């Protein structure tokens, strides 16, 4: 860990369980600042679970518990006196399914900013956020239309804009393109490239090409049957490295198999 | 079939009331003599009673019911408490109204009487509290209606809230909403259409409720603004007088019933319209 200075979030021996059934075990992960980190791995290995642990979204799920530490700028996010609302304000999230509010496009952006105490020029913020998320041109003439009236790809970029507008330090994205066509996907990837100048991004993706195209670092997760139990599979981190390393010369055989598509 | 029955009932009530309509016309709605001896009929007391009991009881039950539903669906309380509340709400809905009526007469009304007296002593200058409470009256009828419609509002609000997709909740919390931000700005607006439907259903129920109200409202046709004095509603007037009525009294009761049907119809139309109007697409 020679680049500790650049680490913004670090997971230390994190184990997350749903109702005492562990979903991922003993994860150590140092997410570098101002880079794009991709989380890849087979379905059900706990990528979303890990991602949601970073901004305490898992708190909303009953029975979900976390052991270990998640440090953000050296502060343990699961400390007793940390307010999860504050955490989510500093670590924004874009979900797998586009989920704009059933409000106007303008309100979709303004709502989060307002509850976060933004007091500047709202029109300006709305325009800037939509521009940054590369959806301004499609929205500028219908800011008062419902956010739900946009196409799926536009909705997802609206959701990105909404997250940008609260000015978080990190943006978490859980398979942001899985519900989108290739063109919208490319647009979102371009957006990610732009955003990386200002934000740290962690993205979960099932698309190897996408991980290659957008990410600087890649973490590969896998899941396997717990020894000596009859329970479900438990996920763990296999390998975490620069994206080129993971794709070109991985250390682990499982990684090699997965990235080359030879995986069960 | 349903339409047929509905039109049939409407026709019977309407033809029954023609005589009274001809005699009193629209005046029936605004006069409050109801005197079988002199054969003078006016339904104002009962109409006032119907409107004031139903609207006031809704106003009280709405925040209570929606609040209870929020406690259940938004995981504000521990699971055990939530489930207990949920079961209690359903049990409350299962109590027959005659039992509630008895309870209201013998337990609830004596219990709240000192409190109602207090209202009269301190706020007697407000017309609604201008009489001395004593025994049955409009106020205990309102409270018993609250008990009866609370389960309706709670369960419909709970269903509407449960139908708000979890991705909307996540969206709200994801932009840093506190629980109250999320509830008031995102979750309730998404559920408001369904809740409104439930409220108007409950309003219909409150206007039509007969048994318990008849037992506790006092069945008096002397008009008095005060909620603390005995009064009447159209339904309870029908229930208490129809058995021994004849001639033009029957016709006047029919006329009152017809008015109740019209009011209920209007409430329903407004309900449909509001449900559509408030519906959010998500
Ligand atoms: N809300 C929940 N309640 C109980 N168990 C859950 C819940 N969410 C996830 N799990 C379990 O945790 C494990 C990891 O799930 P997770 O959603 O993190 O996987 P994932 O890697 O994101 O999969 P995918 O690629 O399919 O999205 C799974 O075994 C799943 O059954
Ligand atoms: Mg997932």
Coordinates of C-alpha atoms in Angstrom, one line a residue, chain A:
Chain A
X1 CA 0.0 0.0 0.0
X2 CA 2.5 2.6 -1.1
X3 CA -0.1 4.9 -2.5
X4 CA -2.1 5.3 0.7
X5 CA -2.1 9.0 0.2
X6 CA -4.3 8.6 -2.9
X7 CA -6.7 6.3 -1.2
X8 CA -10.1 7.9 -0.6
X9 CA -12.0 4.9 0.6
X10 CA -10.6 1.8 2.2
X11 CA -12.4 -1.3 3.2
X12 CA -10.6 -3.2 5.9
X13 CA -11.6 -6.8 6.5
X14 CA -15.2 -6.1 5.6
X15 CA -17.8 -8.9 6.0
X16 CA -21.4 -8.1 5.1
X17 CA -24.2 -10.4 6.1
X18 CA -27.9 -10.6 5.4
X19 CA -29.6 -12.0 8.4
X20 CA -26.5 -13.7 9.7
X21 CA -25.8 -15.3 6.3
X22 CA -22.6 -13.7 5.1
X23 CA -22.8 -12.4 1.5
X24 CA -19.2 -11.2 1.1
X25 CA -16.3 -12.0 3.4
X26 CA -13.0 -10.4 4.4
X27 CA -12.8 -7.7 1.7
X28 CA -9.8 -5.4 1.7
X29 CA -10.0 -2.7 -0.9
X30 CA -8.3 0.6 -1.3
X31 CA -10.2 2.9 -3.8
X32 CA -7.9 5.5 -5.3
X33 CA -9.0 9.1 -5.5
X34 CA -10.0 10.7 -8.8
X35 CA -9.8 7.3 -10.6
X36 CA -12.5 5.0 -11.9
X37 CA -12.5 1.7 -10.1
X38 CA -14.5 -1.2 -11.6
X39 CA -16.0 -4.1 -9.6
X40 CA -16.5 -7.2 -11.7
X41 CA -17.4 -10.7 -11.0
X42 CA -20.1 -13.3 -11.5
X43 CA -23.7 -12.6 -10.5
X44 CA -24.4 -12.9 -6.8
X45 CA -20.8 -12.6 -5.6
X46 CA -21.7 -9.4 -3.7
X47 CA -20.6 -6.5 -5.9
X48 CA -23.7 -4.5 -5.2
X49 CA -23.5 -5.4 -1.6
X50 CA -20.0 -4.0 -1.3
X51 CA -20.9 -0.9 -3.4
X52 CA -23.9 -0.2 -1.2
X53 CA -21.8 -0.6 1.9
X54 CA -19.7 2.4 0.8
X55 CA -22.5 4.9 1.2
X56 CA -24.5 3.0 3.8
X57 CA -27.4 2.2 1.5
X58 CA -27.4 -1.2 3.1
X59 CA -28.7 0.4 6.2
X60 CA -32.1 0.5 4.4
X61 CA -32.2 -3.3 4.2
X62 CA -33.4 -4.9 7.3
X63 CA -31.1 -7.5 8.8
X64 CA -28.1 -6.4 6.8
X65 CA -25.0 -6.1 9.0
X66 CA -21.4 -5.1 8.4
X67 CA -18.3 -6.2 10.2
X68 CA -14.9 -4.6 9.7
X69 CA -14.2 -1.0 8.8
X70 CA -15.0 1.3 5.9
X71 CA -12.7 4.3 6.0
X72 CA -13.4 7.4 4.1
X73 CA -10.6 10.0 4.4
X74 CA -9.5 8.0 7.4
X75 CA -12.9 8.2 9.1
X76 CA -14.8 5.0 9.9
X77 CA -18.2 5.4 8.2
X78 CA -19.8 2.9 10.5
X79 CA -18.8 4.8 13.6
X80 CA -21.6 5.3 16.1
X81 CA -21.8 9.1 15.6
X82 CA -21.7 9.1 11.8
X83 CA -24.9 10.2 10.3
X84 CA -25.7 7.9 7.3
X85 CA -27.5 10.8 5.6
X86 CA -24.3 12.9 5.7
X87 CA -22.4 9.9 4.2
X88 CA -24.8 9.7 1.3
X89 CA -24.5 13.4 0.6
X90 CA -20.8 13.0 0.2
X91 CA -20.9 9.6 -1.6
X92 CA -23.6 9.7 -4.3
X93 CA -25.1 6.7 -6.0
X94 CA -26.5 5.9 -9.5
X95 CA -28.6 2.7 -9.5
X96 CA -29.0 -0.1 -11.9
X97 CA -32.5 0.8 -13.0
X98 CA -32.9 4.5 -13.9
X99 CA -35.0 5.9 -11.0
X100 CA -35.8 9.5 -11.6
X101 CA -38.3 11.1 -9.2
X102 CA -41.9 11.5 -10.6
X103 CA -41.2 15.2 -10.6
X104 CA -40.1 17.6 -13.3
X105 CA -36.7 17.3 -14.8
X106 CA -35.7 20.5 -13.1
X107 CA -37.0 19.3 -9.7
X108 CA -35.2 16.0 -10.1
X109 CA -32.0 18.0 -10.0
X110 CA -33.1 20.7 -7.6
X111 CA -34.6 18.4 -5.0
X112 CA -31.3 16.8 -3.9
X113 CA -29.4 20.1 -4.0
X114 CA -32.1 21.9 -2.0
X115 CA -32.2 19.3 0.8
X116 CA -28.5 19.5 0.9
X117 CA -28.7 23.2 1.7
X118 CA -27.5 24.5 -1.7
X119 CA -28.2 28.2 -1.8
X120 CA -26.6 29.3 -5.1
X121 CA -28.4 29.9 -8.4
X122 CA -30.5 26.8 -8.9
X123 CA -31.1 27.4 -12.7
X124 CA -27.3 27.5 -13.1
X125 CA -26.8 24.3 -11.1
X126 CA -29.5 22.5 -13.1
X127 CA -27.9 23.5 -16.4
X128 CA -24.4 22.7 -15.2
X129 CA -25.3 19.3 -13.9
X130 CA -27.3 18.3 -16.9
X131 CA -24.4 19.5 -19.1
X132 CA -21.9 17.5 -17.1
X133 CA -24.1 14.4 -17.5
X134 CA -24.3 15.0 -21.2
X135 CA -28.1 15.3 -21.3
X136 CA -28.6 19.0 -21.4
X137 CA -29.3 19.2 -25.1
X138 CA -32.1 16.6 -24.8
X139 CA -33.6 18.3 -21.8
X140 CA -33.1 22.0 -22.2
X141 CA -36.5 22.6 -23.9
X142 CA -38.6 20.6 -21.5
X143 CA -37.3 21.2 -18.0
X144 CA -40.8 21.2 -16.7
X145 CA -41.7 17.8 -18.2
X146 CA -41.7 14.8 -15.9
X147 CA -38.4 13.1 -15.5
X148 CA -40.2 9.9 -16.2
X149 CA -41.1 11.0 -19.7
X150 CA -37.5 10.7 -20.9
X151 CA -36.1 7.6 -22.6
X152 CA -34.3 5.0 -20.4
X153 CA -30.8 6.3 -21.4
X154 CA -31.8 9.9 -20.8
X155 CA -33.3 9.0 -17.5
X156 CA -30.1 7.3 -16.4
X157 CA -28.1 10.4 -17.4
X158 CA -30.6 12.5 -15.5
X159 CA -30.0 10.3 -12.5
X160 CA -26.3 10.9 -13.0
X161 CA -26.9 14.7 -13.2
X162 CA -29.0 14.5 -10.1
X163 CA -26.1 12.9 -8.3
X164 CA -23.6 15.4 -9.6
X165 CA -25.8 18.2 -8.4
X166 CA -25.3 17.3 -4.8
X167 CA -21.5 17.7 -5.3
X168 CA -20.4 14.4 -3.8
X169 CA -16.8 13.4 -3.6
X170 CA -17.5 9.9 -4.8
X171 CA -20.0 8.6 -7.3
X172 CA -21.0 4.9 -7.0
X173 CA -22.6 3.3 -10.0
X174 CA -24.3 -0.1 -9.9
X175 CA -24.4 -1.4 -13.5
X176 CA -25.6 1.9 -14.7
X177 CA -25.9 0.7 -18.3
X178 CA -27.5 -2.7 -17.8
X179 CA -30.9 -1.4 -18.9
X180 CA -29.6 0.6 -21.8
X181 CA -28.9 0.2 -25.5
X182 CA -25.3 0.4 -26.9
X183 CA -25.6 4.0 -27.9
X184 CA -26.9 5.2 -24.6
X185 CA -24.2 3.0 -23.0
X186 CA -21.5 4.8 -25.0
X187 CA -22.9 8.1 -24.0
X188 CA -22.8 7.2 -20.4
X189 CA -19.2 5.9 -20.7
X190 CA -18.2 9.3 -22.3
X191 CA -19.9 11.0 -19.4
X192 CA -17.9 8.8 -17.0
X193 CA -14.7 9.9 -18.7
X194 CA -15.6 13.5 -18.2
X195 CA -16.7 13.0 -14.6
X196 CA -13.5 11.4 -13.6
X197 CA -11.8 14.8 -13.6
X198 CA -13.9 16.0 -10.7
X199 CA -15.1 12.8 -9.0
X200 CA -13.9 9.5 -7.8
X201 CA -16.0 6.8 -9.4
X202 CA -16.7 3.2 -8.4
X203 CA -18.6 1.3 -11.0
X204 CA -20.1 -2.3 -11.0
X205 CA -20.3 -3.8 -14.4
X206 CA -21.0 -7.1 -16.1
X207 CA -19.5 -5.9 -19.3
X208 CA -15.8 -6.7 -19.6
X209 CA -15.4 -4.3 -22.5
X210 CA -16.9 -1.6 -20.4
X211 CA -14.6 -2.2 -17.5
X212 CA -11.7 -2.0 -19.9
X213 CA -12.9 1.2 -21.6
X214 CA -13.8 3.2 -18.5
X215 CA -11.8 2.0 -15.5
X216 CA -8.3 2.6 -14.2
X217 CA -8.5 -0.1 -11.5
X218 CA -10.4 -3.3 -11.4
X219 CA -11.4 -5.5 -8.5
X220 CA -12.5 -9.1 -9.4
X221 CA -14.9 -10.8 -7.0
X222 CA -15.9 -14.4 -7.0
X223 CA -18.2 -16.5 -4.9
X224 CA -17.8 -20.0 -3.5
X225 CA -19.4 -22.4 -1.2
X226 CA -18.4 -21.9 2.4
X227 CA -16.4 -24.9 3.5
X228 CA -18.3 -27.1 6.0
X229 CA -21.7 -25.3 5.5
X230 CA -24.8 -26.1 3.5
X231 CA -25.6 -22.4 3.1
X232 CA -25.3 -20.3 0.0
X233 CA -22.2 -19.0 -1.7
X234 CA -20.1 -16.4 -0.1
X235 CA -18.4 -13.7 -2.1
X236 CA -14.8 -12.6 -1.7
X237 CA -12.3 -10.4 -3.4
X238 CA -10.0 -12.4 -5.7
X239 CA -7.7 -9.8 -7.1
X240 CA -7.4 -6.0 -7.3
X241 CA -5.1 -4.2 -9.6
X242 CA -4.7 -1.8 -12.5
X243 CA -7.2 -2.6 -15.1
X244 CA -4.5 -3.6 -17.7
X245 CA -2.9 -6.0 -15.3
X246 CA -6.2 -7.6 -14.5
X247 CA -7.1 -8.1 -18.2
X248 CA -3.7 -8.8 -19.6
X249 CA -1.7 -10.6 -16.9
X250 CA -3.8 -11.5 -13.9
X251 CA -2.2 -13.3 -11.0
X252 CA -5.1 -15.7 -10.3
X253 CA -6.4 -18.4 -12.6
X254 CA -10.0 -17.5 -11.7
X255 CA -9.5 -14.0 -12.9
X256 CA -7.9 -15.2 -16.1
X257 CA -10.9 -17.5 -16.8
X258 CA -13.4 -14.8 -16.0
X259 CA -12.0 -12.0 -18.0
X260 CA -11.5 -14.2 -21.0
X261 CA -15.0 -15.4 -20.8
X262 CA -14.1 -19.0 -19.9
X263 CA -16.1 -18.8 -16.8
X264 CA -19.0 -21.1 -15.7

